[in-house]
PDB file of C-alpha atoms in Angstrom:
ATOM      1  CA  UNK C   1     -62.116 -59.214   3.207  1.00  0.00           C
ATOM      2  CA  UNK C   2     -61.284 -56.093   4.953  1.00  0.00           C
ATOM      3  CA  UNK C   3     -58.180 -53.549   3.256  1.00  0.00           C
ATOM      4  CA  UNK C   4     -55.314 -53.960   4.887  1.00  0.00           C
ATOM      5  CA  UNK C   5     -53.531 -51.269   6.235  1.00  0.00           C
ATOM      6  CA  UNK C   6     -49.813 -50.557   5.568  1.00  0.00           C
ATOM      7  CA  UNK C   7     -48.115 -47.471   6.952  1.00  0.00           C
ATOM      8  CA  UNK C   8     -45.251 -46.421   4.620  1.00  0.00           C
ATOM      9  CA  UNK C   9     -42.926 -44.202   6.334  1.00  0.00           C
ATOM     10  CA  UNK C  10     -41.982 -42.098   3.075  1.00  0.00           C
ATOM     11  CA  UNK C  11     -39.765 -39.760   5.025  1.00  0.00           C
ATOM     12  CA  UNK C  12     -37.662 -43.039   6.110  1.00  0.00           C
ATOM     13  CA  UNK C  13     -38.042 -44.126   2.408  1.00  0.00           C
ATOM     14  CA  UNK C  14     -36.488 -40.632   0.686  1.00  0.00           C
ATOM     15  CA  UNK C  15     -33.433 -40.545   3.216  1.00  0.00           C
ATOM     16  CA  UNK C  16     -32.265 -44.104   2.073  1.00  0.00           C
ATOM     17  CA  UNK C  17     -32.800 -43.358  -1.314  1.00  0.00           C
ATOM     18  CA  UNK C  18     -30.653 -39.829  -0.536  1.00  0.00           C
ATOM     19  CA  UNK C  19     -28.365 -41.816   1.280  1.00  0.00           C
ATOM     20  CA  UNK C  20     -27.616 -44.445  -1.688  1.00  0.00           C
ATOM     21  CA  UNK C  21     -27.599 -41.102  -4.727  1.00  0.00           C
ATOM     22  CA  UNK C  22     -25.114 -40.077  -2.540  1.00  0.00           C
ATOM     23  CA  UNK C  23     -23.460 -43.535  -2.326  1.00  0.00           C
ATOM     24  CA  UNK C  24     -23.593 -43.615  -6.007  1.00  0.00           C
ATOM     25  CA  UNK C  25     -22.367 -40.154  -6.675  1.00  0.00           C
ATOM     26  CA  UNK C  26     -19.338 -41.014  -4.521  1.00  0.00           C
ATOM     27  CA  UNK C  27     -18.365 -44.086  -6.354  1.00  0.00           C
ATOM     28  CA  UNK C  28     -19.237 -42.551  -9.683  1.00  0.00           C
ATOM     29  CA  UNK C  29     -17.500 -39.354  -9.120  1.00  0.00           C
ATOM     30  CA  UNK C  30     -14.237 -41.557  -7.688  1.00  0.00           C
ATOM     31  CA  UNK C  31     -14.053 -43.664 -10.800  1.00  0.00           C
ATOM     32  CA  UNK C  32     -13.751 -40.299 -13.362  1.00  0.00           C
ATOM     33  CA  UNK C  33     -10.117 -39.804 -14.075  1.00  0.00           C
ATOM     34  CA  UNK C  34      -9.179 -37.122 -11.404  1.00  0.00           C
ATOM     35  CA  UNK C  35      -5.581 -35.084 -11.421  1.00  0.00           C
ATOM     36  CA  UNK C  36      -4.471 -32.500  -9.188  1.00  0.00           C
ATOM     37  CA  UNK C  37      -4.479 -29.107 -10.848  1.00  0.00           C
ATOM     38  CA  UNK C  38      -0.666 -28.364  -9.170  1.00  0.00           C
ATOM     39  CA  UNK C  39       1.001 -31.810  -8.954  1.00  0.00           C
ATOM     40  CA  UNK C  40      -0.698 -33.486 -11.889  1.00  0.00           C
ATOM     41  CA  UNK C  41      -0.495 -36.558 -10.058  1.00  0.00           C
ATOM     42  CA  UNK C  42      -3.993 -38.996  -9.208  1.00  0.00           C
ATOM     43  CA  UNK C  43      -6.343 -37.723  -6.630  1.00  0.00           C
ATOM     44  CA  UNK C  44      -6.094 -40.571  -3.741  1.00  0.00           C
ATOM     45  CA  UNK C  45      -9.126 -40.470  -1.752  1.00  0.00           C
ATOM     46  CA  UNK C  46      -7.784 -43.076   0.883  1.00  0.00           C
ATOM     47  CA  UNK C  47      -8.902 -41.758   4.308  1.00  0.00           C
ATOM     48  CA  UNK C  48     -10.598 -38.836   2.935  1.00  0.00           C
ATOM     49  CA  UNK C  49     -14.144 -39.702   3.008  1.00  0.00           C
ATOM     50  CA  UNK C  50     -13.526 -40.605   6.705  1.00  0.00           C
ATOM     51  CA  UNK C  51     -12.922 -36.959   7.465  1.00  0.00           C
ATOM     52  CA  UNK C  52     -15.885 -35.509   5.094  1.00  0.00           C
ATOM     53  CA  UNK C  53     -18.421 -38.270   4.385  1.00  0.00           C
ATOM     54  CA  UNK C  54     -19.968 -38.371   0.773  1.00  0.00           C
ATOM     55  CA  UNK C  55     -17.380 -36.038  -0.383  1.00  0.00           C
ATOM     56  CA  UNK C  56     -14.646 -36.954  -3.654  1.00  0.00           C
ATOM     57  CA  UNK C  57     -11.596 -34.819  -3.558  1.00  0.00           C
ATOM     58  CA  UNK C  58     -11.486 -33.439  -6.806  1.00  0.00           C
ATOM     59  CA  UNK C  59      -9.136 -29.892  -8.334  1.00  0.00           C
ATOM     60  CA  UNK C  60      -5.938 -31.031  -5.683  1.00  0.00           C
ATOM     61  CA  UNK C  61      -4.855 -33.536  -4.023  1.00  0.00           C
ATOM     62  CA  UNK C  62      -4.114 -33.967  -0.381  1.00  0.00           C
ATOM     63  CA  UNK C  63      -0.265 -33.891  -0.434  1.00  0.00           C
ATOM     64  CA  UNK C  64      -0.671 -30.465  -2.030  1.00  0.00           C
ATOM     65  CA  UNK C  65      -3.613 -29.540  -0.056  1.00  0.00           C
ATOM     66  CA  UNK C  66      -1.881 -30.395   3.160  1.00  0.00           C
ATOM     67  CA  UNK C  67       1.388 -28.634   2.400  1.00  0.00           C
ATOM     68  CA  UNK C  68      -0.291 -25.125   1.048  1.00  0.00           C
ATOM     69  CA  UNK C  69      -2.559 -24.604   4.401  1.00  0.00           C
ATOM     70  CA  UNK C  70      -1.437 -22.449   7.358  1.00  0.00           C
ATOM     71  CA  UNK C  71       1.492 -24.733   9.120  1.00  0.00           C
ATOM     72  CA  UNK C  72       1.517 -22.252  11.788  1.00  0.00           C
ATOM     73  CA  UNK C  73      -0.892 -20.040  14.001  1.00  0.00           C
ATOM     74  CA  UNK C  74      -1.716 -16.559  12.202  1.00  0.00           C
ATOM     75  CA  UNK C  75      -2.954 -12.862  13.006  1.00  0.00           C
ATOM     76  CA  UNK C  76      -6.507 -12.367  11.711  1.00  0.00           C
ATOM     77  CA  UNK C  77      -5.759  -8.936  11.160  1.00  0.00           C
ATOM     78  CA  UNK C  78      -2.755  -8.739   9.351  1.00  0.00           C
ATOM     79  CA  UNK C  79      -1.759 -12.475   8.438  1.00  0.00           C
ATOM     80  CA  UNK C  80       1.416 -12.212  10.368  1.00  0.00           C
ATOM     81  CA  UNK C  81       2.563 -15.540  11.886  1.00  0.00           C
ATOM     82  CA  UNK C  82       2.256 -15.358  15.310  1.00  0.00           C
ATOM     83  CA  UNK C  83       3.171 -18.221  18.313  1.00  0.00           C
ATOM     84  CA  UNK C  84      -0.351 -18.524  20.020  1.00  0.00           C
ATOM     85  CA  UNK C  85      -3.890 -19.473  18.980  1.00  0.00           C
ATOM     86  CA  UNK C  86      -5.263 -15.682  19.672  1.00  0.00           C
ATOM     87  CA  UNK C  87      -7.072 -12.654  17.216  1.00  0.00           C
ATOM     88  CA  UNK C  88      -4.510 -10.301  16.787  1.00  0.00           C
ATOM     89  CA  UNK C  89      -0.625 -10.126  16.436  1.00  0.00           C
ATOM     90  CA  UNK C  90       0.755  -7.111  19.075  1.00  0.00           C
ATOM     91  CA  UNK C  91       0.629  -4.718  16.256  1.00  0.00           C
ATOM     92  CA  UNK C  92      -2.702  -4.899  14.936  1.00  0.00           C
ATOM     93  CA  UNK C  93      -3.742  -5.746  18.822  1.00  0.00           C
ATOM     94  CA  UNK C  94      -3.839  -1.323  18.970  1.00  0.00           C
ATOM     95  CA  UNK C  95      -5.812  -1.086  15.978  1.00  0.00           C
ATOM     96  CA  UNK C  96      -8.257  -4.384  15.752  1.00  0.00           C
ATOM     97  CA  UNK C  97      -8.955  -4.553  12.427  1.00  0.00           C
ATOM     98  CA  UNK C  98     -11.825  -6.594  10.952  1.00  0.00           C
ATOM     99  CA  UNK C  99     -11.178 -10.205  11.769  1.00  0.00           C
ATOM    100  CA  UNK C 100     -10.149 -11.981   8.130  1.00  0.00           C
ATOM    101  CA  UNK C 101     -10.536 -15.850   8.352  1.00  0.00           C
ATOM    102  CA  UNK C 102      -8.390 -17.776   5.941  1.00  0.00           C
ATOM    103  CA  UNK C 103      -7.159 -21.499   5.797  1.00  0.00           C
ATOM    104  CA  UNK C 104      -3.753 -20.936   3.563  1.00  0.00           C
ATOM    105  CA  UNK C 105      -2.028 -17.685   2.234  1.00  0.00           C
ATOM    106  CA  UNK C 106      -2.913 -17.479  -1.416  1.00  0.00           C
ATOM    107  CA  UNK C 107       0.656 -16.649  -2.034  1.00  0.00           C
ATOM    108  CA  UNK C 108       2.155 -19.870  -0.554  1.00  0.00           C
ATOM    109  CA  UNK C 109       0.685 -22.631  -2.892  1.00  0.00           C
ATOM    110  CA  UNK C 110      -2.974 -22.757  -3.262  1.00  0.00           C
ATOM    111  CA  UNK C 111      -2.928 -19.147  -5.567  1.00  0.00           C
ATOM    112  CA  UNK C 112      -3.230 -20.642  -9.165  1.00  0.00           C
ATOM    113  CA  UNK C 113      -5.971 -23.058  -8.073  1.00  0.00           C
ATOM    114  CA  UNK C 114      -7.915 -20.224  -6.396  1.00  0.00           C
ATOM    115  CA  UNK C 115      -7.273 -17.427  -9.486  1.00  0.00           C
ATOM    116  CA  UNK C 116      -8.922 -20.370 -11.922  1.00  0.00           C
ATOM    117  CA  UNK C 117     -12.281 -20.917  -9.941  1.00  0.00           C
ATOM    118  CA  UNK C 118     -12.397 -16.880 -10.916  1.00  0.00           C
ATOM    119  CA  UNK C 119     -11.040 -16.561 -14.122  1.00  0.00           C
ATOM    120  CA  UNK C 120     -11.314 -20.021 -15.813  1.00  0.00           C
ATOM    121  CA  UNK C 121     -14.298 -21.467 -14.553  1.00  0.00           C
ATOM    122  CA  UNK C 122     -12.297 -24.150 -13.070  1.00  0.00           C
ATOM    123  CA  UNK C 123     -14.447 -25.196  -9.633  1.00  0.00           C
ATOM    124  CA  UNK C 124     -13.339 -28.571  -9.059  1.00  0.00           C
ATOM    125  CA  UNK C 125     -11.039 -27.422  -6.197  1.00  0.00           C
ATOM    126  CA  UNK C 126     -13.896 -25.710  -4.795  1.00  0.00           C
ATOM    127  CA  UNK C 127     -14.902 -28.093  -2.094  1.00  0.00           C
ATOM    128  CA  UNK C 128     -12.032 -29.015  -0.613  1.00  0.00           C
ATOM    129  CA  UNK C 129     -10.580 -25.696  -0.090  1.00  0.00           C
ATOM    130  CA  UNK C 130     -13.885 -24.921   1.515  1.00  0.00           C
ATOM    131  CA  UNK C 131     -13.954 -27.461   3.414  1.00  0.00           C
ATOM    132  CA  UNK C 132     -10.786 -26.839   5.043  1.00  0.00           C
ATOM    133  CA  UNK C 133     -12.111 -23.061   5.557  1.00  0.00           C
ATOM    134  CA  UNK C 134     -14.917 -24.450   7.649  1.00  0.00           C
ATOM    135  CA  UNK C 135     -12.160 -26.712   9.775  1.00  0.00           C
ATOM    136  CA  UNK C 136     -10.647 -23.589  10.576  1.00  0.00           C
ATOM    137  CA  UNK C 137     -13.633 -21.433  11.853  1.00  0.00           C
ATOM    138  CA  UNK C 138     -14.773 -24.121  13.560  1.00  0.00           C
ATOM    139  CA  UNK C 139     -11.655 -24.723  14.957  1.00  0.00           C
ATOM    140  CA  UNK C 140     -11.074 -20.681  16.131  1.00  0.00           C
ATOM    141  CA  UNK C 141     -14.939 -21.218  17.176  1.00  0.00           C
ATOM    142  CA  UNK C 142     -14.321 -23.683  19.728  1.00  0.00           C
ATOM    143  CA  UNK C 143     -11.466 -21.703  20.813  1.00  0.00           C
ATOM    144  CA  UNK C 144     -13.742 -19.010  21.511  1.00  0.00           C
ATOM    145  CA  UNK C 145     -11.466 -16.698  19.344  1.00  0.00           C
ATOM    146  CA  UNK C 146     -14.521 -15.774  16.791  1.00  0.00           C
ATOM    147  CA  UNK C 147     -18.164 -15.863  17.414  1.00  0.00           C
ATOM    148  CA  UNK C 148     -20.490 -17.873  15.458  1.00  0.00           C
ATOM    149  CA  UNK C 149     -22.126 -15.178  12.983  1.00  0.00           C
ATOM    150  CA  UNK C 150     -26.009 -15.349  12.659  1.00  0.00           C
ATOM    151  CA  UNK C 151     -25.687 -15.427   8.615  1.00  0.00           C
ATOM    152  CA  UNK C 152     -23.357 -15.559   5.579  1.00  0.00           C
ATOM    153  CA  UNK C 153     -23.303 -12.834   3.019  1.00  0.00           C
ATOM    154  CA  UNK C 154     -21.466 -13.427  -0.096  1.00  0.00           C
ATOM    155  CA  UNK C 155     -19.756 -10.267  -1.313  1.00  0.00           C
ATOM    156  CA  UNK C 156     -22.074  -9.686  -4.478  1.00  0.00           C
ATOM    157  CA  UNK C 157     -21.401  -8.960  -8.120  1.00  0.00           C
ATOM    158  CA  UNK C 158     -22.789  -5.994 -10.125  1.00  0.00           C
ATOM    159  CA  UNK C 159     -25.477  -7.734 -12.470  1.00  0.00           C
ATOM    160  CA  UNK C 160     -23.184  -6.959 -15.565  1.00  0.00           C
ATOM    161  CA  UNK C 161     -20.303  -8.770 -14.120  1.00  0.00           C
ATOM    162  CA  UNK C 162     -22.326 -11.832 -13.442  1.00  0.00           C
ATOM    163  CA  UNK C 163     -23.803 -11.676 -16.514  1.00  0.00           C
ATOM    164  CA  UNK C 164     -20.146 -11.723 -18.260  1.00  0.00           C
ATOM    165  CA  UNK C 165     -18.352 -13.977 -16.043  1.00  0.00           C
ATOM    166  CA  UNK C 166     -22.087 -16.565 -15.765  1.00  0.00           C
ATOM    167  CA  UNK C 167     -21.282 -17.113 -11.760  1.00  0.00           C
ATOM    168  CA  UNK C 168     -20.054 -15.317  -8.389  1.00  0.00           C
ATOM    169  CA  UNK C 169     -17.811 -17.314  -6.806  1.00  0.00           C
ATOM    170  CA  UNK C 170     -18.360 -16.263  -3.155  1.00  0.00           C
ATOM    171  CA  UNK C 171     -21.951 -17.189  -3.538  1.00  0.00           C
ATOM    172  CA  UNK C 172     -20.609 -20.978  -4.536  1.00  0.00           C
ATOM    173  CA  UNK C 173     -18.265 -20.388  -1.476  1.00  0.00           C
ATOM    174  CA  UNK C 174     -21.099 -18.962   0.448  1.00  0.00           C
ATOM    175  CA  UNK C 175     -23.315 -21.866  -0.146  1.00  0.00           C
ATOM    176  CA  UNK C 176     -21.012 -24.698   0.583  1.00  0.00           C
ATOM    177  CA  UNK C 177     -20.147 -23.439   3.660  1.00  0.00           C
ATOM    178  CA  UNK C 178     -23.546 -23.226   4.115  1.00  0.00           C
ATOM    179  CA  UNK C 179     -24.155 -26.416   4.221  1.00  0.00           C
ATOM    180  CA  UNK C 180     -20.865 -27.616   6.669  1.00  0.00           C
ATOM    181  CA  UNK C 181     -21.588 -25.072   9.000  1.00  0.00           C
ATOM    182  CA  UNK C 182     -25.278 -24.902   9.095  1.00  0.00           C
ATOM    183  CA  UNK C 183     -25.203 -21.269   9.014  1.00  0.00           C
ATOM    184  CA  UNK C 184     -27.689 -19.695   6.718  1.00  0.00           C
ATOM    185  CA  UNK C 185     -27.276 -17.977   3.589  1.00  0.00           C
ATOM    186  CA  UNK C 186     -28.242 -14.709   2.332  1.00  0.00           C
ATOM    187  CA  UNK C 187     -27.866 -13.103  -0.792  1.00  0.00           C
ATOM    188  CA  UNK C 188     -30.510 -10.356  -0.763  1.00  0.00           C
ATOM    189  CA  UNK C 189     -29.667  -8.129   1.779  1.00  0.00           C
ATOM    190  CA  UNK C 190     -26.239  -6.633   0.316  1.00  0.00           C
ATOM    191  CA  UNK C 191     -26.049  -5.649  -3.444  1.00  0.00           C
ATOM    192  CA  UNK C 192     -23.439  -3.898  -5.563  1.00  0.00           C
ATOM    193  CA  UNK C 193     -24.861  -0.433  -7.290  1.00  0.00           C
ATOM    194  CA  UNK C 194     -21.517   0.325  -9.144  1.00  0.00           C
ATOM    195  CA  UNK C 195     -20.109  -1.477 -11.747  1.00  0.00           C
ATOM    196  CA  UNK C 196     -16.354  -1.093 -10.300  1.00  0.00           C
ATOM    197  CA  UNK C 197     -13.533  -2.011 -12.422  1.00  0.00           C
ATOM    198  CA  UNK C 198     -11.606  -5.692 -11.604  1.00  0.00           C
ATOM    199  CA  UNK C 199      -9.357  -4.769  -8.311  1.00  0.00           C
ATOM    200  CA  UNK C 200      -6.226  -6.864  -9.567  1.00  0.00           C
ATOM    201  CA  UNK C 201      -3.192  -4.199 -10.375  1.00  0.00           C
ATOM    202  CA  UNK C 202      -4.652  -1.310  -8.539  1.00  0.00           C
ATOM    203  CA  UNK C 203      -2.905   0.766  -6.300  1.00  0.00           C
ATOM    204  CA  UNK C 204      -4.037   0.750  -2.448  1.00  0.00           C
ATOM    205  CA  UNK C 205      -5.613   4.353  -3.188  1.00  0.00           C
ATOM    206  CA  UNK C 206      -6.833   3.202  -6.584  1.00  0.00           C
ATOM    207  CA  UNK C 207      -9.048   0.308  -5.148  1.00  0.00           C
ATOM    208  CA  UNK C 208     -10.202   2.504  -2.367  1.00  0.00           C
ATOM    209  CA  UNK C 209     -11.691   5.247  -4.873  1.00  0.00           C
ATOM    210  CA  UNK C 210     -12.612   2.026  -7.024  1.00  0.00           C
ATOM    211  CA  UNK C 211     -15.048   0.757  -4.035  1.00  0.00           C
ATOM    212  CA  UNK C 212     -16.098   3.801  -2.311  1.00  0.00           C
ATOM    213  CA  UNK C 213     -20.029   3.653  -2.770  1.00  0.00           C
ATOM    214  CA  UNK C 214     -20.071   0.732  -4.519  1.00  0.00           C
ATOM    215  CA  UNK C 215     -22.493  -1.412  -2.092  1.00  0.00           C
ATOM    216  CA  UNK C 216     -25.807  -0.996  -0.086  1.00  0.00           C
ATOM    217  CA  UNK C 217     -27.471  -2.124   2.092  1.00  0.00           C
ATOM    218  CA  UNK C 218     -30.758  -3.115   2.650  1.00  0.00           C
ATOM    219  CA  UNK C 219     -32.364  -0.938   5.809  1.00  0.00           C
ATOM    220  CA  UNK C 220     -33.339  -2.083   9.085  1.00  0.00           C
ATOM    221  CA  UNK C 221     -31.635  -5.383   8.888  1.00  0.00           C
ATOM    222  CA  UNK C 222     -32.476  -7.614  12.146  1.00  0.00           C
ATOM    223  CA  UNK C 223     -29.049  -9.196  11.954  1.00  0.00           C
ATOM    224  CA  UNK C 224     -26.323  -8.640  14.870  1.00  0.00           C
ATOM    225  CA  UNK C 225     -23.199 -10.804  13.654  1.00  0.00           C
ATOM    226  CA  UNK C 226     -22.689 -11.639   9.801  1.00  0.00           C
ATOM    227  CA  UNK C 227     -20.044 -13.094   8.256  1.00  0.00           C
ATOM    228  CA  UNK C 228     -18.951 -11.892   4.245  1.00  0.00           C
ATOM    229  CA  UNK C 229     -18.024 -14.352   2.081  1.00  0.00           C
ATOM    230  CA  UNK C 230     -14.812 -13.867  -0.614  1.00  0.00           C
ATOM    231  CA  UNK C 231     -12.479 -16.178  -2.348  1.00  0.00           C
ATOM    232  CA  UNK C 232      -9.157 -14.178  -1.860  1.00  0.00           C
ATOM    233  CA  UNK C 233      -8.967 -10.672   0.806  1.00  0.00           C
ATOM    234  CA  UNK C 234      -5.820  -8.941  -0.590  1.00  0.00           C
ATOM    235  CA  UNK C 235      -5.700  -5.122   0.643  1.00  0.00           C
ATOM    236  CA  UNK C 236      -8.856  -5.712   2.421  1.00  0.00           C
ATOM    237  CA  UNK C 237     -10.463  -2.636   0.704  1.00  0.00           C
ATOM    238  CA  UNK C 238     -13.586  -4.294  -0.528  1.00  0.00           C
ATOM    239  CA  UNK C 239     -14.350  -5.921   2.292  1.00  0.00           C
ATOM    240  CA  UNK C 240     -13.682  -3.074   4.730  1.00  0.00           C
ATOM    241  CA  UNK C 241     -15.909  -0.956   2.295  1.00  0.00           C
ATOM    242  CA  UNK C 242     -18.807  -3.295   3.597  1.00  0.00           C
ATOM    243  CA  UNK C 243     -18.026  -3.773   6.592  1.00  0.00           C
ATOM    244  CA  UNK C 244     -18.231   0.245   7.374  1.00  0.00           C
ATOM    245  CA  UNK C 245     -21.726  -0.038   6.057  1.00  0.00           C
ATOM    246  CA  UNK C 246     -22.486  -2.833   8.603  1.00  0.00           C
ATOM    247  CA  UNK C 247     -21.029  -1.165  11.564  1.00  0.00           C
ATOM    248  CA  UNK C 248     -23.555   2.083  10.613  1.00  0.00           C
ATOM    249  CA  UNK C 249     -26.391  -0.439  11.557  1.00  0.00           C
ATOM    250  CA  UNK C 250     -24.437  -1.395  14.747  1.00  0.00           C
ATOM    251  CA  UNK C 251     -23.900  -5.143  12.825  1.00  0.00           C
ATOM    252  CA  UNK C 252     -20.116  -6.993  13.627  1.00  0.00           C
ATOM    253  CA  UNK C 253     -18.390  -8.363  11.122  1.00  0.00           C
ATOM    254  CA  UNK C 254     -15.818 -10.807  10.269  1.00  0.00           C
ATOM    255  CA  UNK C 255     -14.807 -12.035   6.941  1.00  0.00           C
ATOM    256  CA  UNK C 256     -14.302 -15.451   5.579  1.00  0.00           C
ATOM    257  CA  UNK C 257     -11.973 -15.866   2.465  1.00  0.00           C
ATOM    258  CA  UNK C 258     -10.823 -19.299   0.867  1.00  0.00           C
ATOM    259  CA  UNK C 259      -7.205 -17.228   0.759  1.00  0.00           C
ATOM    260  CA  UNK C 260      -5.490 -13.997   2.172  1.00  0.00           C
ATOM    261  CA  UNK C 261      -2.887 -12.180   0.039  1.00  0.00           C
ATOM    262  CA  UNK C 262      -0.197 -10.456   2.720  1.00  0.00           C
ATOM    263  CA  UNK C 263       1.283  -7.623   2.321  1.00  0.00           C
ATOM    264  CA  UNK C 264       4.580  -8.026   0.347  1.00  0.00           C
ATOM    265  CA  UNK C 265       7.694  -9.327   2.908  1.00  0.00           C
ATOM    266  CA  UNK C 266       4.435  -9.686   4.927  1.00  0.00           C
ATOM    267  CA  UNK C 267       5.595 -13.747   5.474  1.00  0.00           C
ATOM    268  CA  UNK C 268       9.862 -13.593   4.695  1.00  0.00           C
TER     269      UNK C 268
END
């Protein structure tokens, strides 16, 4: 009796197997008890998983996620509210400072979830606030506003701070969005040669000094548009720091940050 031949599509095989980890993931990851870090109050994932499919909400729930984003249009230079969906407020229209891409001001709810993915290892709010990031550049995308940026570049750690801290949380940033926006990742081409001391409670001069030389690049980069990755742009010194070294290789850059802190009286 002749063998009998039996294609197996294994390609077809390994996405439904994906596709049911992921089921499982979902259901397991839904049934774990699961608080808000600012209300306290059970993470409802009604309707959720219709918006980002194979996702949990986890770290804050969507009341408080919903009522901490931008409720209102805002410069991307200085994070001044402004009436229209445009780049620049009239002010910073003369100037045209580096575009800085937020979803929420880190000083209007979403700050103490943000400061504990740093400083407490606490990453469960990670996603979602990411996820909301990639709404809005996809939104200001569409809108022609920004222009989609060939690669994402975390802003890097010196190797003795990620030893110490164990993880950079841009690159965790970096690679979800990643993944939502299909832009790729690279971590490689920027690196940190001074071991700066922590920016929070320096002066506007102080971080300046703190940051001046602090980066390289690597030369002859083929890239025209890149996008750096951060959790929070306060003064915008460490990302204009960067960005100066970009523009020296004729490279535009924007930044994307889960959170920008205004100036102070910035938003009265």
């Amino acid at each position: 009796m002749p063998p009998i031949n039996i294609s197996i599509d294994i390609t077809h095989i390994l996405g439904l197997c994906l596709k049911r980890i992921q089921h499982a993931r979902v259901i397991l990851l839904g049934s774990l008890p699961n608080r808000c870090l600012l209300c306290q109050q059970r993470i409802d994932q009604t309707g959720y998983q219709q918006l980002f499919p194979n996702q949990v909400l986890t770290g804050v729930c969507q009341v408080c996620l919903a009522a901490s984003l931008y409720q209102h249009e805002v410069c991307l230079g200085c994070g001044r509210e402004i009436a229209l969906l445009q780049a620049y407020c009239g002010k910073c229209l003369k100037q045209e400072p580096n575009y800085v891409v937020a979803p929420c001001s880190y000083h209007q709810g979403l700050g103490p979830v943000i400061a504990a993915i740093k400083y407490q290892q606490q990453c469960a709010p990670l996603n979602a606030i990411t996820q909301q990031l990639a709404c809005r550049i996809a939104l200001l995308i569409k809108h022609g506003i920004i222009r989609r940026p060939q690669v994402l570049i975390p802003v890097p750690l010196h190797p003795n701070r990620l030893r110490q801290r164990g993880f950079n949380q841009a690159w965790l940033i970096a690679k979800e969005l990643s993944l939502l926006t299909n832009i790729p990742l690279d971590d490689r081409c920027l690196i940190r040669i001074v071991d700066t001391l922590p920016q929070t409670g320096l002066a506007g001069k102080q971080r300046r000094k703190n940051c001046h030389g602090a980066f390289a690049l690597q030369p002859n980069m083929t890239y025209q548009r890149v996008a750096l990755i951060d959790d929070v742009v306060t003064t915008g010194t460490t990302v204009d720091e960067i960005a100066g070294l970009f523009s020296l290789q004729f490279i535009h850059v924007q930044t994307w940050c889960l959170a920008r802190a205004e100036a102070p009286g910035l938003l009265d």
